[in-house]
Each structure stands twice: as structure tokens, then as C-alpha cells.
Short mmCIF file of C-alpha atoms in Angstrom, two decimals:
data_model
loop_
_atom_site.label_atom_id
_atom_site.label_comp_id
_atom_site.label_asym_id
_atom_site.label_seq_id
_atom_site.Cartn_x
_atom_site.Cartn_y
_atom_site.Cartn_z
CA LEU A 1 -95.45 84.54 -13.07
CA GLU A 2 -92.46 82.65 -11.65
CA GLN A 3 -93.75 79.43 -13.18
CA TYR A 4 -94.22 81.07 -16.58
CA GLU A 5 -90.73 82.56 -16.59
CA SER A 6 -89.34 79.22 -15.43
CA VAL A 7 -90.97 77.58 -18.45
CA CYS A 8 -89.36 80.21 -20.69
CA VAL A 9 -85.91 79.32 -19.35
CA LYS A 10 -86.63 75.62 -19.75
CA SER A 11 -87.74 76.08 -23.38
CA HIS A 12 -84.50 77.87 -24.25
CA ARG A 13 -82.40 75.14 -22.63
CA GLU A 14 -84.30 72.35 -24.37
CA CYS A 15 -84.02 74.11 -27.73
CA ASN A 16 -80.29 74.46 -27.18
CA LYS A 17 -79.95 70.76 -26.34
CA ALA A 18 -81.97 69.82 -29.44
CA MET A 19 -79.59 71.85 -31.60
CA HIS A 20 -76.63 69.99 -30.12
CA LYS A 21 -78.27 66.60 -30.75
CA ASP A 22 -79.34 67.32 -34.34
CA VAL A 23 -76.94 65.30 -36.49
CA LYS A 24 -77.93 67.29 -39.59
CA VAL A 25 -76.54 70.53 -38.17
CA ASP A 26 -73.01 71.11 -36.94
CA ASP A 27 -73.43 73.75 -34.24
CA SER A 28 -69.91 73.53 -32.86
CA LEU A 29 -69.08 76.97 -34.27
CA SER A 30 -72.56 78.01 -35.38
CA GLY A 31 -75.58 79.24 -33.49
CA THR A 32 -78.05 82.05 -33.09
CA THR A 33 -79.12 84.77 -30.73
CA ILE A 34 -82.81 85.06 -29.87
CA ILE A 35 -85.22 87.74 -28.69
CA SER A 36 -88.84 86.78 -28.03
CA ALA A 37 -92.07 88.30 -26.75
CA ALA A 38 -94.75 86.11 -25.20
CA PHE A 39 -98.23 87.54 -24.54
CA HIS A 40 -100.12 85.93 -21.68
CA TYR A 41 -103.10 87.06 -19.60
CA GLY A 42 -102.63 90.76 -20.28
CA ARG A 43 -98.86 90.62 -19.73
CA ILE A 44 -95.83 90.40 -21.97
CA THR A 45 -92.62 88.51 -21.19
CA ILE A 46 -89.45 89.42 -23.06
CA CYS A 47 -86.67 86.79 -23.19
CA ASN A 48 -83.22 87.62 -24.52
CA VAL A 49 -80.23 85.43 -25.38
CA GLY A 50 -77.36 87.29 -27.05
CA ASP A 51 -77.44 90.72 -28.65
CA SER A 52 -80.73 90.85 -30.51
CA ARG A 53 -82.95 93.46 -28.94
CA ALA A 54 -86.48 94.40 -27.82
CA VAL A 55 -87.45 98.07 -27.67
CA LEU A 56 -90.71 99.66 -26.55
CA GLY A 57 -91.92 103.00 -27.90
CA ARG A 58 -93.80 104.92 -25.18
CA ARG A 59 -95.24 108.41 -25.58
CA ILE A 60 -94.45 111.05 -22.96
CA ARG A 61 -97.45 113.20 -22.04
CA LYS A 62 -97.18 116.74 -20.74
CA SER A 63 -98.54 115.59 -17.40
CA GLN A 64 -95.54 113.29 -17.05
CA SER A 65 -93.02 116.15 -17.31
CA MET A 66 -91.40 117.23 -14.07
CA ASP A 67 -91.70 120.79 -12.86
CA GLU A 68 -88.56 122.91 -12.48
CA GLU A 69 -88.18 122.18 -8.77
CA GLU A 70 -88.31 118.41 -9.31
CA LYS A 71 -85.81 118.67 -12.16
CA ASP A 72 -83.37 120.57 -9.94
CA GLU A 73 -83.64 117.85 -7.30
CA GLU A 74 -82.95 115.14 -9.87
CA GLU A 75 -80.22 117.01 -11.77
CA GLU A 76 -77.45 114.78 -10.47
CA ILE A 77 -79.29 111.64 -11.57
CA VAL A 78 -79.95 113.07 -15.05
CA ASP A 79 -76.26 113.78 -15.58
CA VAL A 80 -75.17 110.27 -14.60
CA ASP A 81 -74.82 108.08 -17.69
CA VAL A 82 -76.52 104.91 -16.51
CA PHE A 83 -77.90 102.24 -18.82
CA PRO A 84 -81.53 101.57 -17.85
CA THR A 85 -81.85 97.86 -17.08
CA ALA A 86 -84.65 95.60 -18.24
CA ALA A 87 -85.30 94.55 -14.64
CA ASN A 88 -87.69 97.46 -14.13
CA VAL A 89 -89.43 98.88 -17.20
CA GLU A 90 -91.08 101.71 -15.30
CA GLU A 91 -87.75 102.76 -13.78
CA SER A 92 -86.23 102.71 -17.26
CA PHE A 93 -89.04 104.91 -18.54
CA GLU A 94 -88.66 107.43 -15.72
CA MET A 95 -84.92 107.63 -16.35
CA THR A 96 -85.51 108.12 -20.06
CA VAL A 97 -88.04 110.89 -19.40
CA LYS A 98 -85.44 112.70 -17.29
CA LYS A 99 -82.89 112.45 -20.08
CA GLU A 100 -85.38 113.56 -22.72
CA GLU A 101 -86.11 116.72 -20.73
CA LYS A 102 -82.64 117.89 -21.77
CA VAL A 103 -82.69 117.04 -25.49
CA GLU A 104 -84.55 118.35 -28.49
CA ASP A 105 -87.63 116.41 -29.61
CA LEU A 106 -86.92 114.05 -32.49
CA ASN A 107 -90.57 113.18 -33.17
CA PRO A 108 -93.29 115.57 -34.29
CA ALA A 109 -95.69 116.28 -31.42
CA LYS A 110 -98.90 114.31 -31.46
CA GLU A 111 -102.15 115.48 -29.93
CA ASP A 112 -103.86 113.14 -27.52
CA GLU A 113 -107.52 112.63 -28.46
CA ASN A 114 -108.60 112.48 -24.83
CA ASP A 115 -106.89 115.37 -23.10
CA GLY A 116 -105.08 117.36 -25.76
CA ASN A 117 -101.63 116.64 -24.30
CA PHE A 118 -98.63 116.58 -26.59
CA GLY A 119 -95.52 114.47 -26.35
CA LYS A 120 -92.87 112.47 -28.14
CA VAL A 121 -92.28 108.76 -28.30
CA VAL A 122 -89.20 107.61 -26.38
CA ALA A 123 -87.36 104.31 -26.73
CA ILE A 124 -87.47 102.06 -23.66
CA PRO A 125 -85.01 99.12 -23.79
CA LEU A 126 -86.64 95.85 -22.77
CA SER A 127 -83.43 93.86 -23.04
CA GLN A 128 -79.72 94.32 -22.50
CA ASP A 129 -77.20 93.11 -25.06
CA GLN A 130 -75.22 90.21 -23.63
CA THR A 131 -71.74 91.03 -24.91
CA PRO A 132 -68.22 91.36 -23.47
CA TYR A 133 -68.83 95.11 -23.28
CA ARG A 134 -70.84 94.32 -20.14
CA GLU A 135 -68.50 93.84 -17.22
CA ASP A 136 -70.77 91.29 -15.53
CA GLU A 137 -70.97 89.15 -18.68
CA ARG A 138 -67.25 89.58 -19.38
CA GLU A 139 -66.30 88.40 -15.91
CA ARG A 140 -68.74 85.51 -16.07
CA VAL A 141 -67.24 83.99 -19.25
CA LYS A 142 -63.70 84.61 -18.00
CA LYS A 143 -64.48 82.58 -14.89
CA ALA A 144 -65.65 79.81 -17.23
CA GLY A 145 -62.23 79.82 -18.92
CA ALA A 146 -62.70 82.27 -21.78
CA ALA A 147 -60.19 84.85 -22.98
CA VAL A 148 -61.70 88.21 -23.90
CA MET A 149 -59.97 90.43 -26.43
CA SER A 150 -60.55 92.22 -29.72
CA ILE A 151 -59.19 90.98 -33.05
CA ASP A 152 -56.54 93.72 -33.07
CA GLN A 153 -55.44 92.63 -29.61
CA MET A 154 -55.22 89.02 -30.74
CA ASP A 155 -53.17 90.04 -33.78
CA GLY A 156 -50.81 92.13 -31.61
CA ILE A 157 -51.81 95.40 -33.26
CA GLU A 158 -53.27 96.77 -30.04
CA PRO A 159 -51.96 96.20 -26.49
CA MET A 160 -53.95 94.00 -24.11
CA HIS A 161 -56.47 95.92 -21.99
CA GLU A 162 -60.12 95.85 -20.99
CA ASN A 163 -60.87 99.48 -21.67
CA TRP A 164 -63.23 99.34 -24.63
CA GLY A 165 -64.90 102.62 -23.76
CA ASN A 166 -68.14 103.38 -22.01
CA ILE A 167 -70.38 102.28 -24.85
CA ILE A 168 -74.05 102.23 -23.89
CA ALA A 169 -75.87 99.64 -25.99
CA GLY A 170 -78.83 101.20 -27.76
CA GLU A 171 -77.55 104.75 -27.35
CA ASP A 172 -73.99 104.67 -28.72
CA ILE A 173 -72.67 103.39 -32.05
CA ASP A 174 -69.40 101.47 -32.20
CA GLU A 175 -67.94 102.98 -35.37
CA LYS A 176 -64.55 101.36 -34.82
CA GLY A 177 -65.98 97.93 -35.51
CA ASP A 178 -63.52 95.90 -33.40
CA PRO A 179 -65.48 94.81 -30.31
CA PRO A 180 -64.20 92.54 -27.53
CA ARG A 181 -64.80 88.89 -28.36
CA VAL A 182 -64.89 85.55 -26.57
CA TRP A 183 -62.10 83.07 -27.37
CA VAL A 184 -60.85 79.73 -26.14
CA GLU A 185 -57.69 80.51 -24.19
CA GLY A 186 -54.69 80.38 -26.54
CA LYS A 187 -56.85 79.67 -29.63
CA ASP A 188 -58.23 81.80 -32.46
CA PHE A 189 -61.81 80.56 -32.12
CA PRO A 190 -64.77 80.92 -31.64
CA GLY A 191 -64.47 84.73 -31.46
CA THR A 192 -68.12 85.48 -30.65
CA ALA A 193 -69.06 89.09 -30.01
CA PHE A 194 -71.85 87.90 -27.67
CA THR A 195 -71.76 85.97 -24.41
CA ARG A 196 -74.96 83.93 -24.73
CA SER A 197 -76.52 82.04 -27.63
CA LEU A 198 -78.35 78.93 -28.81
CA GLY A 199 -75.99 76.38 -30.34
CA ASP A 200 -72.31 77.44 -30.46
CA ALA A 201 -71.21 74.31 -28.59
CA VAL A 202 -67.54 75.34 -28.42
CA ALA A 203 -68.43 78.76 -27.01
CA GLU A 204 -70.80 77.11 -24.53
CA ASP A 205 -67.84 75.30 -22.97
CA ILE A 206 -66.38 78.71 -22.06
CA GLY A 207 -69.52 80.28 -20.68
CA CYS A 208 -71.72 81.23 -23.66
CA HIS A 209 -74.83 79.44 -22.44
CA ALA A 210 -78.46 79.71 -23.57
CA ASP A 211 -80.17 80.92 -20.37
CA PRO A 212 -82.25 84.04 -21.17
CA GLU A 213 -82.52 87.28 -19.28
CA LYS A 214 -86.20 88.06 -18.94
CA VAL A 215 -88.65 90.77 -17.95
CA THR A 216 -92.44 90.66 -17.56
CA PHE A 217 -94.66 93.73 -17.48
CA GLU A 218 -98.04 95.13 -18.50
CA PHE A 219 -98.51 97.63 -21.30
CA THR A 220 -99.69 101.13 -20.48
CA GLU A 221 -102.05 103.28 -22.55
CA ASP A 222 -99.04 105.30 -23.73
CA ASP A 223 -97.22 102.34 -25.29
CA GLU A 224 -97.38 102.64 -29.08
CA PHE A 225 -94.68 100.44 -30.64
CA LEU A 226 -92.89 97.19 -29.91
CA VAL A 227 -89.79 96.29 -31.93
CA LEU A 228 -87.97 92.96 -31.92
CA ALA A 229 -84.86 92.92 -34.10
CA SER A 230 -81.53 91.21 -34.66
CA ASP A 231 -78.24 92.91 -33.87
CA GLY A 232 -77.74 93.74 -37.55
CA VAL A 233 -80.55 96.28 -37.30
CA PHE A 234 -79.06 98.03 -34.27
CA GLU A 235 -75.40 97.87 -35.29
CA PHE A 236 -75.54 101.41 -36.69
CA LEU A 237 -79.00 102.56 -35.59
CA THR A 238 -79.79 103.59 -32.01
CA ASN A 239 -82.95 102.49 -30.20
CA GLN A 240 -84.34 106.00 -30.43
CA THR A 241 -83.67 106.24 -34.17
CA VAL A 242 -85.62 103.02 -34.76
CA ILE A 243 -88.56 104.22 -32.65
CA ASP A 244 -88.49 107.61 -34.39
CA MET A 245 -88.83 105.86 -37.74
CA CYS A 246 -91.79 103.85 -36.44
CA ALA A 247 -93.46 107.07 -35.28
CA LYS A 248 -93.23 108.53 -38.78
CA CYS A 249 -94.89 105.54 -40.45
CA ASP A 250 -98.58 104.78 -40.88
CA ASP A 251 -98.34 101.01 -40.59
CA PRO A 252 -95.86 98.41 -39.27
CA LEU A 253 -94.93 97.03 -42.70
CA ASP A 254 -93.84 100.46 -43.87
CA ALA A 255 -91.85 100.86 -40.65
CA CYS A 256 -90.12 97.52 -41.29
CA LYS A 257 -89.18 98.53 -44.83
CA GLN A 258 -87.86 101.92 -43.76
CA ILE A 259 -85.77 100.53 -40.90
CA VAL A 260 -84.32 97.65 -42.94
CA ALA A 261 -83.37 100.00 -45.77
CA ALA A 262 -81.74 102.46 -43.36
CA SER A 263 -79.83 99.70 -41.60
CA TYR A 264 -78.64 98.19 -44.87
CA LYS A 265 -77.44 101.60 -46.07
CA GLN A 266 -75.52 102.19 -42.84
CA TRP A 267 -73.82 98.81 -43.07
CA LEU A 268 -72.50 99.57 -46.54
CA HIS A 269 -71.40 103.01 -45.37
CA TYR A 270 -69.22 101.63 -42.58
CA GLU A 271 -68.24 98.22 -44.01
CA ASN A 272 -68.22 96.23 -47.25
CA ARG A 273 -70.65 93.64 -45.88
CA THR A 274 -73.92 93.35 -43.99
CA ASP A 275 -74.96 91.31 -40.98
CA ASP A 276 -78.31 89.59 -40.57
CA ILE A 277 -81.04 92.27 -40.65
CA THR A 278 -84.31 90.90 -39.29
CA ILE A 279 -87.10 92.90 -37.64
CA ILE A 280 -90.64 92.59 -36.31
CA VAL A 281 -92.61 95.80 -35.68
CA MET A 282 -95.91 95.92 -33.82
CA PHE A 283 -98.18 98.93 -33.57
CA LEU A 284 -100.00 98.79 -30.24
CA ASP A 285 -103.49 99.95 -29.38
CA THR A 286 -103.56 99.95 -25.58
CA ASN A 287 -106.22 102.59 -24.94
CA LYS A 288 -108.48 100.06 -23.23
CA THR A 289 -107.81 98.36 -19.92
CA LEU A 290 -106.07 95.05 -20.45
CA SER A 291 -107.40 93.48 -17.27
CA LYS A 292 -110.97 93.59 -18.61
CA SER A 293 -110.02 91.07 -21.27
CA ASP A 294 -108.65 88.38 -18.94
CA ASP A 295 -111.63 86.06 -19.45
CA ALA A 296 -111.46 86.30 -23.23
CA ILE A 297 -107.71 85.76 -23.24
CA GLU A 298 -108.14 82.70 -21.02
CA LYS A 299 -110.67 81.26 -23.50
CA LEU A 300 -108.25 81.82 -26.34
CA HIS A 301 -105.48 80.18 -24.32
CA ARG A 302 -107.59 77.06 -23.78
CA LYS A 303 -108.69 76.75 -27.40
CA ASN A 304 -105.28 77.34 -28.98
CA THR A 305 -102.35 75.10 -28.20
CA GLU A 306 -99.81 77.48 -29.68
CA GLN A 307 -99.29 80.80 -27.92
CA ASN A 308 -98.34 82.66 -31.10
CA LYS A 309 -101.79 82.19 -32.61
CA ILE A 310 -102.74 85.32 -30.68
CA LEU A 311 -100.44 87.27 -32.97
CA ARG A 312 -101.52 85.42 -36.08
CA ASN A 313 -105.00 86.90 -35.65
CA ALA A 314 -103.47 90.35 -36.07
CA ALA A 315 -102.72 91.91 -39.45
CA GLN A 316 -99.28 90.65 -40.39
CA SER A 317 -97.13 90.92 -43.50
CA VAL A 318 -94.08 88.75 -44.05
CA ILE A 319 -91.39 89.31 -46.65
CA VAL A 320 -89.26 86.24 -47.33
CA PRO A 321 -86.72 85.31 -49.98
CA GLU A 322 -88.22 84.35 -53.37
CA SER A 323 -86.64 80.89 -53.26
CA PHE A 324 -88.44 80.16 -49.99
CA MET A 325 -91.74 81.20 -51.53
CA ASP A 326 -91.20 78.92 -54.54
CA GLU A 327 -90.49 75.90 -52.33
CA ASN A 328 -93.41 76.49 -49.98
CA GLU A 329 -96.05 77.96 -52.30
CA ALA A 330 -97.86 74.63 -52.68
CA LEU A 331 -97.87 74.03 -48.93
CA VAL A 332 -99.14 77.54 -48.18
CA LYS A 333 -101.88 77.22 -50.81
CA GLU A 334 -102.99 73.85 -49.46
CA THR A 335 -103.08 75.19 -45.91
CA ASN A 336 -105.15 78.22 -46.92
CA GLU A 337 -107.62 76.12 -48.91
CA ASN A 338 -108.11 73.47 -46.21
CA PRO A 339 -108.44 75.16 -42.86
CA ASP A 340 -109.69 73.33 -39.81
CA ASP A 341 -113.33 74.48 -39.87
CA GLU A 342 -114.03 73.71 -36.23
CA GLU A 343 -110.89 75.42 -34.93
CA ASP A 344 -111.40 78.40 -37.28
CA ALA A 345 -114.94 78.91 -36.00
CA SER A 346 -113.66 78.63 -32.43
CA ASN A 347 -110.99 81.25 -33.05
CA LYS A 348 -113.48 83.65 -34.65
CA GLU A 349 -115.80 83.29 -31.66
CA THR A 350 -112.92 84.00 -29.29
CA GLU A 351 -111.78 87.01 -31.34
CA LYS A 352 -115.30 88.40 -31.02
CA ASP A 353 -115.18 87.88 -27.25
CA ILE A 354 -111.87 89.73 -27.05
CA ALA A 355 -113.14 92.64 -29.12
CA GLN A 356 -116.20 92.98 -26.89
CA ASP A 357 -114.18 92.72 -23.67
CA GLY A 358 -111.71 95.39 -24.79
CA THR A 359 -108.35 93.68 -25.05
CA SER A 360 -105.32 95.39 -26.52
CA ASN A 361 -105.09 95.19 -30.32
CA LEU A 362 -101.76 94.28 -31.90
CA ASN A 363 -101.00 95.08 -35.51
CA GLY A 364 -97.71 93.47 -36.38
CA SER A 365 -95.43 93.07 -39.36
CA GLU A 366 -92.26 91.13 -39.87
CA ILE A 367 -89.54 91.62 -42.44
CA HIS A 368 -86.27 89.81 -43.06
CA GLN A 369 -83.29 91.14 -45.02
CA ASN A 370 -81.05 88.40 -46.39
CA GLY A 371 -78.10 90.68 -47.03
CA SER A 372 -78.33 91.32 -50.77
CA THR A 373 -80.70 94.21 -51.43
CA PRO A 374 -83.18 96.06 -49.18
CA GLU A 375 -86.05 95.20 -51.53
CA GLN A 376 -85.62 91.47 -50.89
#
């Protein structure tokens, strides 16, 4: 596990260096955040750089509810507003369950086929936004020489302070729209609202590096949705709202469309622009024990050189701009008409092995909103 996570860090650093060296791209004041999910040997590793986000949708069963005596003992913990960290997914889930005991259900109850239990799907954050809102990130970039202030503070409209409220990423919405940003001391650039990224060479000199925060865990039988999305999706939608929308949809593509449309509408409600709105939704089938499929997964790992071919075997739908389709239609057609017969047969054999051994099934969809209309 340590070796795998070490490779993840190395890949982010090398990608960042490649962006700096690419003479075709000026990344001095341009870059990107990244959120990724890697599936390996029955586990999943989430890596996060910046303020894109990974959220898990897990269903609470009746048997997981605490009795009245246990709730009384934990009352003080429930009332404390603590952001659940990605360092311990199970701890985050337990904390969320305690909070959900005190709020009205947002999802319709769903009957469990095995034991008749009912429950709602709760949002479990698998990443923490790396922004100046976080004191640890704020102090880190300041030690690297950065100045942290909002645009109003820079313009002298608002006095200098570091009290930007107790905003909990994923739960609270910043309706004011003037977050703390990272600046070169005495300059009006780069002004990033995040503290880590790929590229952004100027910001890197003042602490905005590309090292990811990461978490590795195993799915449980109650995990139903996995969402990876850019910050534009979550700017005006909470984690729970996004998971609620997934729970009301019959397939991941529909969930993508609904979430993108809702996010786009909220952007135009609060501002006269939109940010990047990109999302991947996966519906999970984890009713079977993952460990039973280790042998099949290992076979697939040996036969495929690219890790993401595991996901390509799932049902996926991709919506891309029309111009991209026009430019790549010939390439896509050629690829589809001339597959590698030997590798294709190998993959089919491995897929059969996985189905027989009982691995988790992933049904994923991806959708990208380019900022003009939700339909695109």
C-alpha cells in the first residue's frame, strides 16, 4: 500500500514537471486541480490536488442507528461542528451517521432486499479541499512566502483579517463569493483560490505544489455511489445535495445530466458566469465480497498495462463538445473498427473470470460542461 501511494505521489510530481517543461504551454499563471480514483486489488485510492472533490454515497441501515443511550453518550460529539477528514473513511461515516440522526431524511427510504432494513444515502467526503480556508494550508503557503487575502482586502474595501468564517467545505455554501486567495507578496497575482495544483509555476514558488493528499480504503456493501467532480460542481451544491440527486436517478448518465444542469443554474443565479463543471458518476454494486475477486483482478492487472482499462469495461457514456467530436470522429471510428484481436479476447476472458469470482461491478458515466449551455 505504501509503495502504491508513493507511486501516486511520484506520478503527480512528474506530471507537474512535464507541464513546466512543455514549451507549447505557458503554465506560469495557468494550471489545473485534479481528483483521481485508482482501483487496485479490491481497494480504491483517492488522490486530491486542489479543490476538486471525491464523494462517496453510503446507505445507512437501521442496524447502524444508535440506540437512545448511545446517542446521549455521544451528544457532545454530535454538536461539535468538525469536518470529517479523508484520513479515516470509516470515522467520517460514523460521524456523518451521528449528524444524520438529528436531521430529516432527504432521500426516499429504500428497502434492502436481504434484510428489509431501510435507510438513506449519506455523503462521505473522500477528499478535503486544499484552499486558504484551511488553516493548515493557509499557514503552509504563508511560510513559503505567500500573502493570503481576499480581493476586497487587496482593493482596500475590507480590512485585513483572517476571519473568513467557519465554512465547512462540502456542507456550507460561500454565497459571498470573495474567498481568501494566494498572492505573491506585494503583487496582484496569481490570486489562486486553492493552495495546490498542477502547473501554476508562479504559485508553486509560494507554496502551491502538486503533492496530493490521498486515502486508500475498501468499499463496503452499503456503498452505492462514487462522484468525482471539479470545484465548479460543488461551488453552490453541497456534497449531500449531489448524492441525493444520484439516489433519485436510475443510471449514472442521468445523474450527471441532472447535477450539471443544477450546478449551471446555480452559477447563473449567483453570478453572471460559470466555472468549469466536470463530473464523473459511478453507480456501485458491492453486494459481493471484493476479496474473492483478487485472483481475477491480478490477471487483469497483468494483461492490461493501463489501470483505467478496468473502468473502460464498465458501461460508460461521455458527452464532449461537438467540435471535439468532429476532429476526432475519424480516429474513434478507426479505433473501433480495428481493435487488437488478441488483447480484446484476453480482456473478455478476464472479464468472465471476474464475473465468476464475484468482483464489484462499476457502472460509470462522465459528463463535461464547457460553460455555455447544460445540454452541451
